[in-house]
PDB file of C-alpha atoms in Angstrom:
ATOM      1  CA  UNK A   1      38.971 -21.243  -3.577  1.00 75.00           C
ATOM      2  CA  UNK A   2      35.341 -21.419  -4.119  1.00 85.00           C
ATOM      3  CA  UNK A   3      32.558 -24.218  -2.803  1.00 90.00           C
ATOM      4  CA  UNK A   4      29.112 -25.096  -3.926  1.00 94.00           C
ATOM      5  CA  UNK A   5      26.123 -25.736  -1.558  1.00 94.00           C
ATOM      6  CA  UNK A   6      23.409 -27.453  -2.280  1.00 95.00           C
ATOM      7  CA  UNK A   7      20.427 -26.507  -0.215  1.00 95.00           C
ATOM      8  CA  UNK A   8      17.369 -28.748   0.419  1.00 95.00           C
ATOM      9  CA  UNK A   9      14.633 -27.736   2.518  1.00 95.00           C
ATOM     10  CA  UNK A  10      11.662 -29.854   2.687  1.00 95.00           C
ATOM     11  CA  UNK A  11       8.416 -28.556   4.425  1.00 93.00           C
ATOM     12  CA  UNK A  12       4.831 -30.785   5.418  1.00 94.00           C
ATOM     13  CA  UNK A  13       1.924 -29.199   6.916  1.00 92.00           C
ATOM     14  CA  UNK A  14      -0.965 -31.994   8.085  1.00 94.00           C
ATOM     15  CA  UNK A  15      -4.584 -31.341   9.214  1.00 93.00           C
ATOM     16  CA  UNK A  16      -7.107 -32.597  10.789  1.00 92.00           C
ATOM     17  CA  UNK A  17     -10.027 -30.751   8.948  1.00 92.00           C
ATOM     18  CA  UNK A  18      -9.969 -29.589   5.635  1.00 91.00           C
ATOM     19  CA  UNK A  19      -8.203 -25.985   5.149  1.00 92.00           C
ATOM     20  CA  UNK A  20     -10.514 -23.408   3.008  1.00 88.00           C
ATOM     21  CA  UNK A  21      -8.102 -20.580   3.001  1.00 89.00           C
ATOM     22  CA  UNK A  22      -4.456 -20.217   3.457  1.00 93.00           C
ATOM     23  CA  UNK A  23      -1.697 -17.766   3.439  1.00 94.00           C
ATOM     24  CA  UNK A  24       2.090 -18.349   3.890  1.00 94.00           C
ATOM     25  CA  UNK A  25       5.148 -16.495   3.642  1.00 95.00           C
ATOM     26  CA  UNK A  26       8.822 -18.311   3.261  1.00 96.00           C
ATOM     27  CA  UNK A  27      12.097 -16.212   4.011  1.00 97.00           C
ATOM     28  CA  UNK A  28      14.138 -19.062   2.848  1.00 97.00           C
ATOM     29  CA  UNK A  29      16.471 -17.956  -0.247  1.00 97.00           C
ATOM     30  CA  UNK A  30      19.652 -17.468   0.437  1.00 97.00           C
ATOM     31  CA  UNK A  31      20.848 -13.753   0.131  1.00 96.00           C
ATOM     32  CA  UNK A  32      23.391 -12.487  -2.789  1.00 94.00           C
ATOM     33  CA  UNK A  33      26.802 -10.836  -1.165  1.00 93.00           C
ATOM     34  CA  UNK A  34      29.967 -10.225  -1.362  1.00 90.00           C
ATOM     35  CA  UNK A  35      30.916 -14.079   0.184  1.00 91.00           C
ATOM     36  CA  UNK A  36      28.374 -15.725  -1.414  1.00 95.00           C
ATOM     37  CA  UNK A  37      26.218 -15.973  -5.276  1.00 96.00           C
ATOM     38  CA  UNK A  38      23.321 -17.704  -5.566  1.00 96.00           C
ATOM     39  CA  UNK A  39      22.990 -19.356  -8.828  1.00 96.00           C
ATOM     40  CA  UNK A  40      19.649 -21.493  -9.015  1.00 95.00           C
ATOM     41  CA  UNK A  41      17.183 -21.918  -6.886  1.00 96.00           C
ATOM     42  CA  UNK A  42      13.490 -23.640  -7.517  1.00 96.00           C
ATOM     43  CA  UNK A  43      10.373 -23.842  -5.019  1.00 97.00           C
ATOM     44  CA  UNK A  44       7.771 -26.123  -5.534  1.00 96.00           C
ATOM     45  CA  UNK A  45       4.421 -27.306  -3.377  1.00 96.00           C
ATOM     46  CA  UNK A  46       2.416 -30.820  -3.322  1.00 95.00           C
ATOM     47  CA  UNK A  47      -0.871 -28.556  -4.914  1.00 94.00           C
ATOM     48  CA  UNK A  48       0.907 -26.881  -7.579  1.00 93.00           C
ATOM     49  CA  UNK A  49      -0.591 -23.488  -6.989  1.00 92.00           C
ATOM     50  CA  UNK A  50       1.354 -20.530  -7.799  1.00 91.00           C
ATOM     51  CA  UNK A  51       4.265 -19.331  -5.645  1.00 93.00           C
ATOM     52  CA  UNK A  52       4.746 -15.479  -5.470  1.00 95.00           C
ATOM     53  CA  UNK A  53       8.127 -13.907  -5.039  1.00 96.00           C
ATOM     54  CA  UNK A  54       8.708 -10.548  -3.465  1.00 95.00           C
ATOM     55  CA  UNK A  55      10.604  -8.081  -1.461  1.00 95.00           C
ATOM     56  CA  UNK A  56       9.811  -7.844   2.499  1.00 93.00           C
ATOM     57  CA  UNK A  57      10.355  -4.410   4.785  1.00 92.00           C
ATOM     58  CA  UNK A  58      13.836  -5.812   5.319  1.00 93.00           C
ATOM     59  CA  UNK A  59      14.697  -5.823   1.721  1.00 95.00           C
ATOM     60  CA  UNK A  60      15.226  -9.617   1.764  1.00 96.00           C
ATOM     61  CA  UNK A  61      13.213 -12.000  -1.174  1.00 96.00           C
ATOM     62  CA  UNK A  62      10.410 -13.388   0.316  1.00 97.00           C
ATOM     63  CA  UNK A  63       7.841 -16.778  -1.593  1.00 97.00           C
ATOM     64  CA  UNK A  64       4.404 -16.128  -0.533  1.00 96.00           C
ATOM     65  CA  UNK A  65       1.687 -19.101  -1.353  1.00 96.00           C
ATOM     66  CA  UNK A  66      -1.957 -18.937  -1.048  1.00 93.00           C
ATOM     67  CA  UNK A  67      -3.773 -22.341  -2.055  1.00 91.00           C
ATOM     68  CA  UNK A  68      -7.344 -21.311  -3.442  1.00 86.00           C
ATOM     69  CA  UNK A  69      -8.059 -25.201  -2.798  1.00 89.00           C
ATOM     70  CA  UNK A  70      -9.363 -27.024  -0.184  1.00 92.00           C
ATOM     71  CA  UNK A  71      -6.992 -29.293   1.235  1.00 92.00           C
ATOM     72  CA  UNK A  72      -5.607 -31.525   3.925  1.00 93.00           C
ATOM     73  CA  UNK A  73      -1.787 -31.709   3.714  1.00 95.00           C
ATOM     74  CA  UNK A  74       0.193 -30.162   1.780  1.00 95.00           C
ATOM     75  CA  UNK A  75       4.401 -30.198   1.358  1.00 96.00           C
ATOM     76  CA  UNK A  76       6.927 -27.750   0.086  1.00 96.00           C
ATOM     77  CA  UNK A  77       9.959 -28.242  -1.352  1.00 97.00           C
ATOM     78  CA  UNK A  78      12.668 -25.989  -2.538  1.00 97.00           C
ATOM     79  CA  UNK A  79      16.254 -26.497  -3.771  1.00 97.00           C
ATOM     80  CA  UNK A  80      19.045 -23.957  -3.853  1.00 97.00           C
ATOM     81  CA  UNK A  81      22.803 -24.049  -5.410  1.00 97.00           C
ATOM     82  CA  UNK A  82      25.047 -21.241  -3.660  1.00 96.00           C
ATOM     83  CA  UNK A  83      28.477 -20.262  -4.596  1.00 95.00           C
ATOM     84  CA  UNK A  84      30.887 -19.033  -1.511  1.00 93.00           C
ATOM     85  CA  UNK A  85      33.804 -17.879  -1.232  1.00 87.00           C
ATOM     86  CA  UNK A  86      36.456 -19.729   1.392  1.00 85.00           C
ATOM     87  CA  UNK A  87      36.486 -16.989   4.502  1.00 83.00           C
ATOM     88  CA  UNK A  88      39.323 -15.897   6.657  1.00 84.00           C
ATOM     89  CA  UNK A  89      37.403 -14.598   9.329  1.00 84.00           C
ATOM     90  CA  UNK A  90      39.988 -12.427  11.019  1.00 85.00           C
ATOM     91  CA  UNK A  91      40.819 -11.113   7.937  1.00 84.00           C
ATOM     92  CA  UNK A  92      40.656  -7.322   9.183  1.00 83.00           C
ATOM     93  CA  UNK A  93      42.434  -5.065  11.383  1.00 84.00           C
ATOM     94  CA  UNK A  94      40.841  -3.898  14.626  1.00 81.00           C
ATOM     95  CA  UNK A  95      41.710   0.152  15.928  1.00 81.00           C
ATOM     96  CA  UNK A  96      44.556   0.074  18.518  1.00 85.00           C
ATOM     97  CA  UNK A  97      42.918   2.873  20.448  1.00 91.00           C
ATOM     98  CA  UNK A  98      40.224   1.116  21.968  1.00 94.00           C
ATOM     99  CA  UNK A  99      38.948   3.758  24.343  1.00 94.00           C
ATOM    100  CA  UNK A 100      37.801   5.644  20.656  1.00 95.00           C
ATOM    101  CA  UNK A 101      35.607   2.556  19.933  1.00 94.00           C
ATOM    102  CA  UNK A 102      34.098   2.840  23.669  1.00 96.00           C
ATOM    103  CA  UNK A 103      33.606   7.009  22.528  1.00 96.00           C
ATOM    104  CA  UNK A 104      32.195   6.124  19.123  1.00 96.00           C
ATOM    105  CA  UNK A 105      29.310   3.655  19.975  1.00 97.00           C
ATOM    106  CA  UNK A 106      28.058   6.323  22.479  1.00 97.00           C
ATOM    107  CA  UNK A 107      27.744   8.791  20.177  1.00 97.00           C
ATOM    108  CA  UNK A 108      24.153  10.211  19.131  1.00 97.00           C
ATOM    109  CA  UNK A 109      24.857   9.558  15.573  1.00 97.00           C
ATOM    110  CA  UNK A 110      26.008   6.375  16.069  1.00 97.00           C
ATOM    111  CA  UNK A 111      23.133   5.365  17.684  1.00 97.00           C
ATOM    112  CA  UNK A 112      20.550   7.070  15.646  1.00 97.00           C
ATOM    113  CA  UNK A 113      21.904   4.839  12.332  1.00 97.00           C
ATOM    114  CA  UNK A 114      21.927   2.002  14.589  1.00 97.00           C
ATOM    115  CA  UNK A 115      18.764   2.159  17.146  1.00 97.00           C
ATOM    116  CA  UNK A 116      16.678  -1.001  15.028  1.00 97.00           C
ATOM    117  CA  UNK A 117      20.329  -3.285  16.055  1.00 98.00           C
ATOM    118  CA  UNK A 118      20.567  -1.885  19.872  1.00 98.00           C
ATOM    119  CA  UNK A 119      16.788  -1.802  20.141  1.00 97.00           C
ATOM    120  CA  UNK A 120      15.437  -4.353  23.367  1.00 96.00           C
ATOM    121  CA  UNK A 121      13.039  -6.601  21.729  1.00 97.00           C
ATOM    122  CA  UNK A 122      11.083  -9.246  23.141  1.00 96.00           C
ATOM    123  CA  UNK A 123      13.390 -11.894  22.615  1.00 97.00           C
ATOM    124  CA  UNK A 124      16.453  -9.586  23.362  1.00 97.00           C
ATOM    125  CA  UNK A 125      15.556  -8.381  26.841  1.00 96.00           C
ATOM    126  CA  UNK A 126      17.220  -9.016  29.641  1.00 96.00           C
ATOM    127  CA  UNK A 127      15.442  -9.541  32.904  1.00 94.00           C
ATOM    128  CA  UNK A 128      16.001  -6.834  35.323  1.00 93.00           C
ATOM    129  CA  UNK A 129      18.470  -8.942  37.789  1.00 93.00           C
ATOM    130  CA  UNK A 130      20.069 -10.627  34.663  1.00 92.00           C
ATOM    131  CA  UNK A 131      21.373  -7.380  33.089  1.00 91.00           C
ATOM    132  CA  UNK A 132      25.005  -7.683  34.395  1.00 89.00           C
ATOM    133  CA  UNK A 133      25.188 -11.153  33.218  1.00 92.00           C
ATOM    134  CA  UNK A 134      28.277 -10.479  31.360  1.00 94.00           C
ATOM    135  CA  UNK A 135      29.719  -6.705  31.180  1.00 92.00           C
ATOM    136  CA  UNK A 136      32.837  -5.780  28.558  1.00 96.00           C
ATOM    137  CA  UNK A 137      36.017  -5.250  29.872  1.00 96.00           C
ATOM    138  CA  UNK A 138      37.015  -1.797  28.461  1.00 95.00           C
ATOM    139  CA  UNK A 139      40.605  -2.859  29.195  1.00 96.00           C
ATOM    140  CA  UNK A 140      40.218  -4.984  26.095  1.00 96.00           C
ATOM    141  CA  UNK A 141      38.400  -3.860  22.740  1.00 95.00           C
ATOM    142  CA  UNK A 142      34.872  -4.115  21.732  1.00 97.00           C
ATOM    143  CA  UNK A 143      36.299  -6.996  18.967  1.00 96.00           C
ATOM    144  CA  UNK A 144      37.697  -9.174  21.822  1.00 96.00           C
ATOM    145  CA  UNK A 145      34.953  -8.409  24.346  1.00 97.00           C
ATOM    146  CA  UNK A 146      32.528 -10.012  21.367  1.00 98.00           C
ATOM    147  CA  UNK A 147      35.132 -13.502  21.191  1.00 97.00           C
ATOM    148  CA  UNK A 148      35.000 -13.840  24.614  1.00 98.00           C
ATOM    149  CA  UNK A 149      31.010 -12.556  24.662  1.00 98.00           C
ATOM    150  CA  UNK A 150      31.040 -15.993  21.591  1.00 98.00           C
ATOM    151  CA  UNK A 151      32.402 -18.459  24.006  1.00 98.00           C
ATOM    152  CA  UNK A 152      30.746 -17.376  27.260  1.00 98.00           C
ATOM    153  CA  UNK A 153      27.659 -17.913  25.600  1.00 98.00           C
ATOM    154  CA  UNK A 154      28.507 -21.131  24.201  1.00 97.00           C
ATOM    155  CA  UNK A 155      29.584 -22.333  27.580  1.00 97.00           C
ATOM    156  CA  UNK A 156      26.733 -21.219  29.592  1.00 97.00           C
ATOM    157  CA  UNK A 157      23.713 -23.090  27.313  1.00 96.00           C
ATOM    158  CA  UNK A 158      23.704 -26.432  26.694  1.00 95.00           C
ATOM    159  CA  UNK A 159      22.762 -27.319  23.097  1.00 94.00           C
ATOM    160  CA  UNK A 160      19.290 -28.912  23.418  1.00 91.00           C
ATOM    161  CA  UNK A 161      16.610 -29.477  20.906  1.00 88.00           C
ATOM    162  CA  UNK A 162      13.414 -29.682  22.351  1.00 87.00           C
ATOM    163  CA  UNK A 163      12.875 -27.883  25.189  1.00 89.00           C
ATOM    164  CA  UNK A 164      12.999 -24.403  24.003  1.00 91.00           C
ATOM    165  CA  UNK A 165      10.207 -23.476  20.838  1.00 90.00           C
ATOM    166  CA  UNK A 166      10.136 -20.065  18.643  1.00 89.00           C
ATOM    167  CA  UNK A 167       8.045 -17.906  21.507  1.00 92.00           C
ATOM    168  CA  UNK A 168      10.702 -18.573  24.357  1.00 95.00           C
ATOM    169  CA  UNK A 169      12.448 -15.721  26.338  1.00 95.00           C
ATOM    170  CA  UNK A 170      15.829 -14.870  27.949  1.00 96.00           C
ATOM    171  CA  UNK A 171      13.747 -15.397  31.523  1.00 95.00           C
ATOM    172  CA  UNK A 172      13.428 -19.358  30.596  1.00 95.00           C
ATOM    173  CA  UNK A 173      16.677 -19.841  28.568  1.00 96.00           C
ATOM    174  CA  UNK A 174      18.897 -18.235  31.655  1.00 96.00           C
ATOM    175  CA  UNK A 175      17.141 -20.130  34.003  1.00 94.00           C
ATOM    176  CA  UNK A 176      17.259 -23.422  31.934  1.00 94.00           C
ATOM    177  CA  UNK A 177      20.341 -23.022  30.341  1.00 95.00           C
ATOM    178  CA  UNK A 178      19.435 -25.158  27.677  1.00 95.00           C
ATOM    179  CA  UNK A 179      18.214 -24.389  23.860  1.00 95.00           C
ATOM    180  CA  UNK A 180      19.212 -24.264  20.102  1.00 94.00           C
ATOM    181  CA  UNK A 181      20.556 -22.026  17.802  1.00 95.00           C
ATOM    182  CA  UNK A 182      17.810 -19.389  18.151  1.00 96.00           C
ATOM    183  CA  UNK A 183      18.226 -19.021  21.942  1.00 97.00           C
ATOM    184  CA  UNK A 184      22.523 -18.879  22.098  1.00 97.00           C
ATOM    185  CA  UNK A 185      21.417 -15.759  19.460  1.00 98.00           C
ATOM    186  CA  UNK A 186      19.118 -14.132  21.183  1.00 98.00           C
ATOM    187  CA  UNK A 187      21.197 -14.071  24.501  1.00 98.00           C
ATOM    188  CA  UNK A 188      24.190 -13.214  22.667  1.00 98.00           C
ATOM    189  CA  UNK A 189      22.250 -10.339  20.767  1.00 98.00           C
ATOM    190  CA  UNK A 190      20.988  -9.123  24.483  1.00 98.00           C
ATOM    191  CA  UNK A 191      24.124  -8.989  26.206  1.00 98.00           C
ATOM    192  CA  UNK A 192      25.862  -6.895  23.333  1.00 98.00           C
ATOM    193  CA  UNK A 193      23.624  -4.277  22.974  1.00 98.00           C
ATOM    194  CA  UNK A 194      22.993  -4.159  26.790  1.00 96.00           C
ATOM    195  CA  UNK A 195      26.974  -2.764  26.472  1.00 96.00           C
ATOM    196  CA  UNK A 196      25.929  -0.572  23.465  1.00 97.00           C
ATOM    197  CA  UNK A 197      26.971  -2.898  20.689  1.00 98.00           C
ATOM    198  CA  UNK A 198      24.517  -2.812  17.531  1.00 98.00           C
ATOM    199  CA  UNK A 199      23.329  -6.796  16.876  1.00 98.00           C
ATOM    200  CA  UNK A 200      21.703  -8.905  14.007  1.00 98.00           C
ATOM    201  CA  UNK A 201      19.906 -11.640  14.210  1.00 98.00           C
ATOM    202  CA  UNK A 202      20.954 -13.794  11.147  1.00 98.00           C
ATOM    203  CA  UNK A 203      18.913 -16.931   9.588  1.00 97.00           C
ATOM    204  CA  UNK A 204      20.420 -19.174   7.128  1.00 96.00           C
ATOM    205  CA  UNK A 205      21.801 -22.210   6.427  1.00 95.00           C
ATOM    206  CA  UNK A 206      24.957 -24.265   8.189  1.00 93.00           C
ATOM    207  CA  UNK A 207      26.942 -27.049   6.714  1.00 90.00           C
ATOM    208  CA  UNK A 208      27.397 -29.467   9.552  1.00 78.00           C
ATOM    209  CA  UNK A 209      29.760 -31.320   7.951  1.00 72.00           C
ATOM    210  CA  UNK A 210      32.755 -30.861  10.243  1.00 64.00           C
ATOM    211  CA  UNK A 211      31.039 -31.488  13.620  1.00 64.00           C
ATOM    212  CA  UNK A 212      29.198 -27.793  14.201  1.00 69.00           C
ATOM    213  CA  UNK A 213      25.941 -28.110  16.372  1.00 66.00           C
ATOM    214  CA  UNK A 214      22.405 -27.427  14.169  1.00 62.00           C
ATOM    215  CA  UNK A 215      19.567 -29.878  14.223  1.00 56.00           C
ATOM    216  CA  UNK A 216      18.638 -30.874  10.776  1.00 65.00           C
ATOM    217  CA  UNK A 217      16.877 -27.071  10.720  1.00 80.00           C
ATOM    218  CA  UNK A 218      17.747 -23.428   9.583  1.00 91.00           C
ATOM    219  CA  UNK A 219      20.619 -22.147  11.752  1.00 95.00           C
ATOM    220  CA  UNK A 220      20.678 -18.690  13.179  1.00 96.00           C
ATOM    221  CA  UNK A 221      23.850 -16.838  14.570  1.00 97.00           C
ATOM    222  CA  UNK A 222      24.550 -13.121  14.573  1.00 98.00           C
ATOM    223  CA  UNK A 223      26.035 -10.291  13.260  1.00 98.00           C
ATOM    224  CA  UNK A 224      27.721  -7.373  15.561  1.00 98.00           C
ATOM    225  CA  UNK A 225      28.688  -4.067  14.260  1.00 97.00           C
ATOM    226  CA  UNK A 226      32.401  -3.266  15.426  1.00 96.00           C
ATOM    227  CA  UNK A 227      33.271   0.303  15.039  1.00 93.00           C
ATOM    228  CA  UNK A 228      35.968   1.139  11.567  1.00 91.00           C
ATOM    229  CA  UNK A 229      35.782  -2.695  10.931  1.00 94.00           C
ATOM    230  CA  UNK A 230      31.529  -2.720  10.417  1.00 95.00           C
ATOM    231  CA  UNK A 231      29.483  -6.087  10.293  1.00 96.00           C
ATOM    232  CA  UNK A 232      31.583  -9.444  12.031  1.00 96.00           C
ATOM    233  CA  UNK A 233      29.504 -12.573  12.251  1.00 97.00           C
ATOM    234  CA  UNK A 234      29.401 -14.487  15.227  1.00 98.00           C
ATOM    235  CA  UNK A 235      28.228 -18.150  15.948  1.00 97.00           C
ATOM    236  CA  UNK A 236      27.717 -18.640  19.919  1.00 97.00           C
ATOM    237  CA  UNK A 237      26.260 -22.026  19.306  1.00 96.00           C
ATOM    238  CA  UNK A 238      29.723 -23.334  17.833  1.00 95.00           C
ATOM    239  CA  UNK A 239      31.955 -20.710  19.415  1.00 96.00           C
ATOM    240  CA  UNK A 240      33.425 -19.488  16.246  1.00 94.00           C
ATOM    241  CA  UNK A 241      33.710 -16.745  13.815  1.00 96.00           C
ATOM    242  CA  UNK A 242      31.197 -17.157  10.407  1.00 95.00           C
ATOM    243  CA  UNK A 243      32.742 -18.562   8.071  1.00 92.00           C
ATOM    244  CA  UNK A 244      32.342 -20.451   4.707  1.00 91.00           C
ATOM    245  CA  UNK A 245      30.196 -23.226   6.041  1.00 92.00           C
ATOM    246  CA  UNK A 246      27.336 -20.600   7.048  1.00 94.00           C
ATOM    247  CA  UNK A 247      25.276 -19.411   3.870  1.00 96.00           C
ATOM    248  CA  UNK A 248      22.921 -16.314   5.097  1.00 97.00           C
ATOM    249  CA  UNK A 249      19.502 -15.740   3.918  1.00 97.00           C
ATOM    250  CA  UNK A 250      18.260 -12.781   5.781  1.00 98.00           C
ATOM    251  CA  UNK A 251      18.743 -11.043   9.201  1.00 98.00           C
ATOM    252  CA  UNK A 252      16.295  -8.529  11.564  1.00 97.00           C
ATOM    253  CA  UNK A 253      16.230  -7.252  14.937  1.00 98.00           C
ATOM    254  CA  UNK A 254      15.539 -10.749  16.179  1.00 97.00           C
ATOM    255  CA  UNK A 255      13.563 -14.273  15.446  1.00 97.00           C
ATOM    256  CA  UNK A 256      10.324 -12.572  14.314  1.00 95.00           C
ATOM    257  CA  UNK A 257      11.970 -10.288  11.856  1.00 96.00           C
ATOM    258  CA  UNK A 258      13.081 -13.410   9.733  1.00 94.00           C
ATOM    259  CA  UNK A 259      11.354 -16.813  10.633  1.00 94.00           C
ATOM    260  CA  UNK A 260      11.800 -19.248   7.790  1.00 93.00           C
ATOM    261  CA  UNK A 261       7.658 -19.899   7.638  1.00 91.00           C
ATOM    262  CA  UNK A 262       4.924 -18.005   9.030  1.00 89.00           C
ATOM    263  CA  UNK A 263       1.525 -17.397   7.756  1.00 86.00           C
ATOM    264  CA  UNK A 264      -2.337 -17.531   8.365  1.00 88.00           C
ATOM    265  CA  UNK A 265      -4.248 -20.764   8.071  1.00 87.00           C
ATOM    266  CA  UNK A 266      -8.048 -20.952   8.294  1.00 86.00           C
ATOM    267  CA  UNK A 267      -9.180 -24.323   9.694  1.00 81.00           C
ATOM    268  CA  UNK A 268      -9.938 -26.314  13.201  1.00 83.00           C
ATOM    269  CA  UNK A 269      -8.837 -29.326  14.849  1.00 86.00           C
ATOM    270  CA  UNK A 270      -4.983 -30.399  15.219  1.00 89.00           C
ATOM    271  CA  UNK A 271      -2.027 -29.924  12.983  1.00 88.00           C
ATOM    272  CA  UNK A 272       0.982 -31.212  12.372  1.00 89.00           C
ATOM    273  CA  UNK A 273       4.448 -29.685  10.696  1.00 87.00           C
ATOM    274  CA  UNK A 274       7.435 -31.456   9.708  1.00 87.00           C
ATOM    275  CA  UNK A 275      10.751 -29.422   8.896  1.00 86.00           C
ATOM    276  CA  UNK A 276      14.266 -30.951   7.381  1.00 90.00           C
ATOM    277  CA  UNK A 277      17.107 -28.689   5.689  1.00 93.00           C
ATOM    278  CA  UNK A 278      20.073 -30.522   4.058  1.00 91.00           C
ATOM    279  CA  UNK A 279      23.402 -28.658   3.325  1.00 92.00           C
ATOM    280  CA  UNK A 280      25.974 -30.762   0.639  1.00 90.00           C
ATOM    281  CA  UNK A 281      28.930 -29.091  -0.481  1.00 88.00           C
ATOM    282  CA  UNK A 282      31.748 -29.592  -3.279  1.00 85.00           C
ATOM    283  CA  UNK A 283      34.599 -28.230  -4.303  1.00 75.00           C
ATOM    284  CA  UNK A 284      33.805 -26.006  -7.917  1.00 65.00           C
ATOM    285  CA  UNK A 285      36.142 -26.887 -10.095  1.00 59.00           C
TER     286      UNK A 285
END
């Protein structure tokens, strides 16, 4: 069975003093895969100046807007309609012989295909006397380490908007325990590929509708490579497998590889940005 998602995201930037140039990129479209199709989508801003579309280094479609106007405030709003695909997400088998997964992520050549995913970023760092935070348990496979990695992490933050923002490290979020969707992937991210395992950070869009945590914002989660099995997604803030309800737009190394906005603005004074993302679904008949 199939489901269609409706997408709003709604965007308002206010400031004090007039702005005389501006540049901004938006990684907000959702991706084409095999789970999901995107079928329309439209972007459109309060000034009506063009909105360019291309490609970034991560292969993922990218608007880019640059006002030629002076302005004040200006709002963006975009609109997309995505077709997925209901997900089992154990629908695989995992390799009996777990000490061969172990082998196979050590492996040079394994690594070398892999080094962006295990690479320690600066959200994806553990502090020195955090490292052993949570180790794998080569009794059990790299698969089950990962479930039990899920709910670990979900159980040791606390879902809290607020008091994390997009430049916060593992130091604070250990030490606070406390954060949103972008810190429980980070930490998760960290702890795998401190034990070897290649990680992606994933942005894109959640359906809240049966309970999940989110915050009226993109939702990120992750993606960990299991060896003969490949890319499993993994939501730490909801403890669960990806499934149906998560719509993916683009993923990197970590939060600065795909943040939804980001872009130069030449002006003084204060600002002020609003955010809101809305996720409706229906059965397609």
């Amino acid at each position: 069975m199939s489901l269609e998602y409706t997408v709003t995201y709604s965007a308002k930037n206010t400031y004090e003093n007039s702005v005389f140039k501006a540049f901004w990129q938006f990684c907000i479209i959702p991706e084409d895969n095999g789970t999901q199709q995107l079928v329309h989508w439209n972007f459109e801003n309060s000034l009506n100046v063009f909105n360019g579309l291309s490609i970034n280094g991560l292969g993922f479609k990218v608007i880019r807007v640059h006002p030629e106007v002076s302005f004040k405030t200006i709002s963006f709003k975009a609109k997309f309609k995505v077709i997925k695909q209901e997900i089992n997400p154990f629908n695989f088998e995992v390799d009996q012989d777990i000490a061969k997964g172990y082998k196979s992520i050590l492996e040079i050549a394994f690594k070398t295909e892999h080094e962006p995913f295990l690479r320690k970023t600066r959200f994806t760092k553990l502090p020195l006397k955090n490292t052993s935070l949570f180790s794998f348990d080569k009794t059990k496979s790299i698969f089950d380490n990962l479930i039990e990695l899920n709910t670990w992490t979900f159980e040791y933050i606390d879902f809290k908007a607020g008091v994390t923002d997009v430049d916060t490290t593992l130091d604070t979020i250990i030490l606070k325990k406390n954060g949103v969707c972008q810190d429980f992937s980070h930490l998760f991210c960290a702890i795998a590929r401190e034990n070897h395992v290649p990680t992606r950070y994933v942005s894109g869009y959640l359906h809240q509708g049966n309970g999940y945590f989110g915050d009226s914002q993109m939702h990120a989660w992750v993606e960990a490579f299991v060896p003969d099995v490949g890319w499993i997604g993994f939501d730490p803030t909801n403890n669960l497998l990806v499934n149906e309800n998560h719509l993916k737009v683009a993923h990197g190394k970590d939060y600065s590889d795909c943040p939804p906005i980001k872009g130069v603005v030449y002006s003084n004074g204060w600002n002020e940005t609003e955010h809101s993302v809305e996720v409706q679904a229906s059965q397609q008949q």
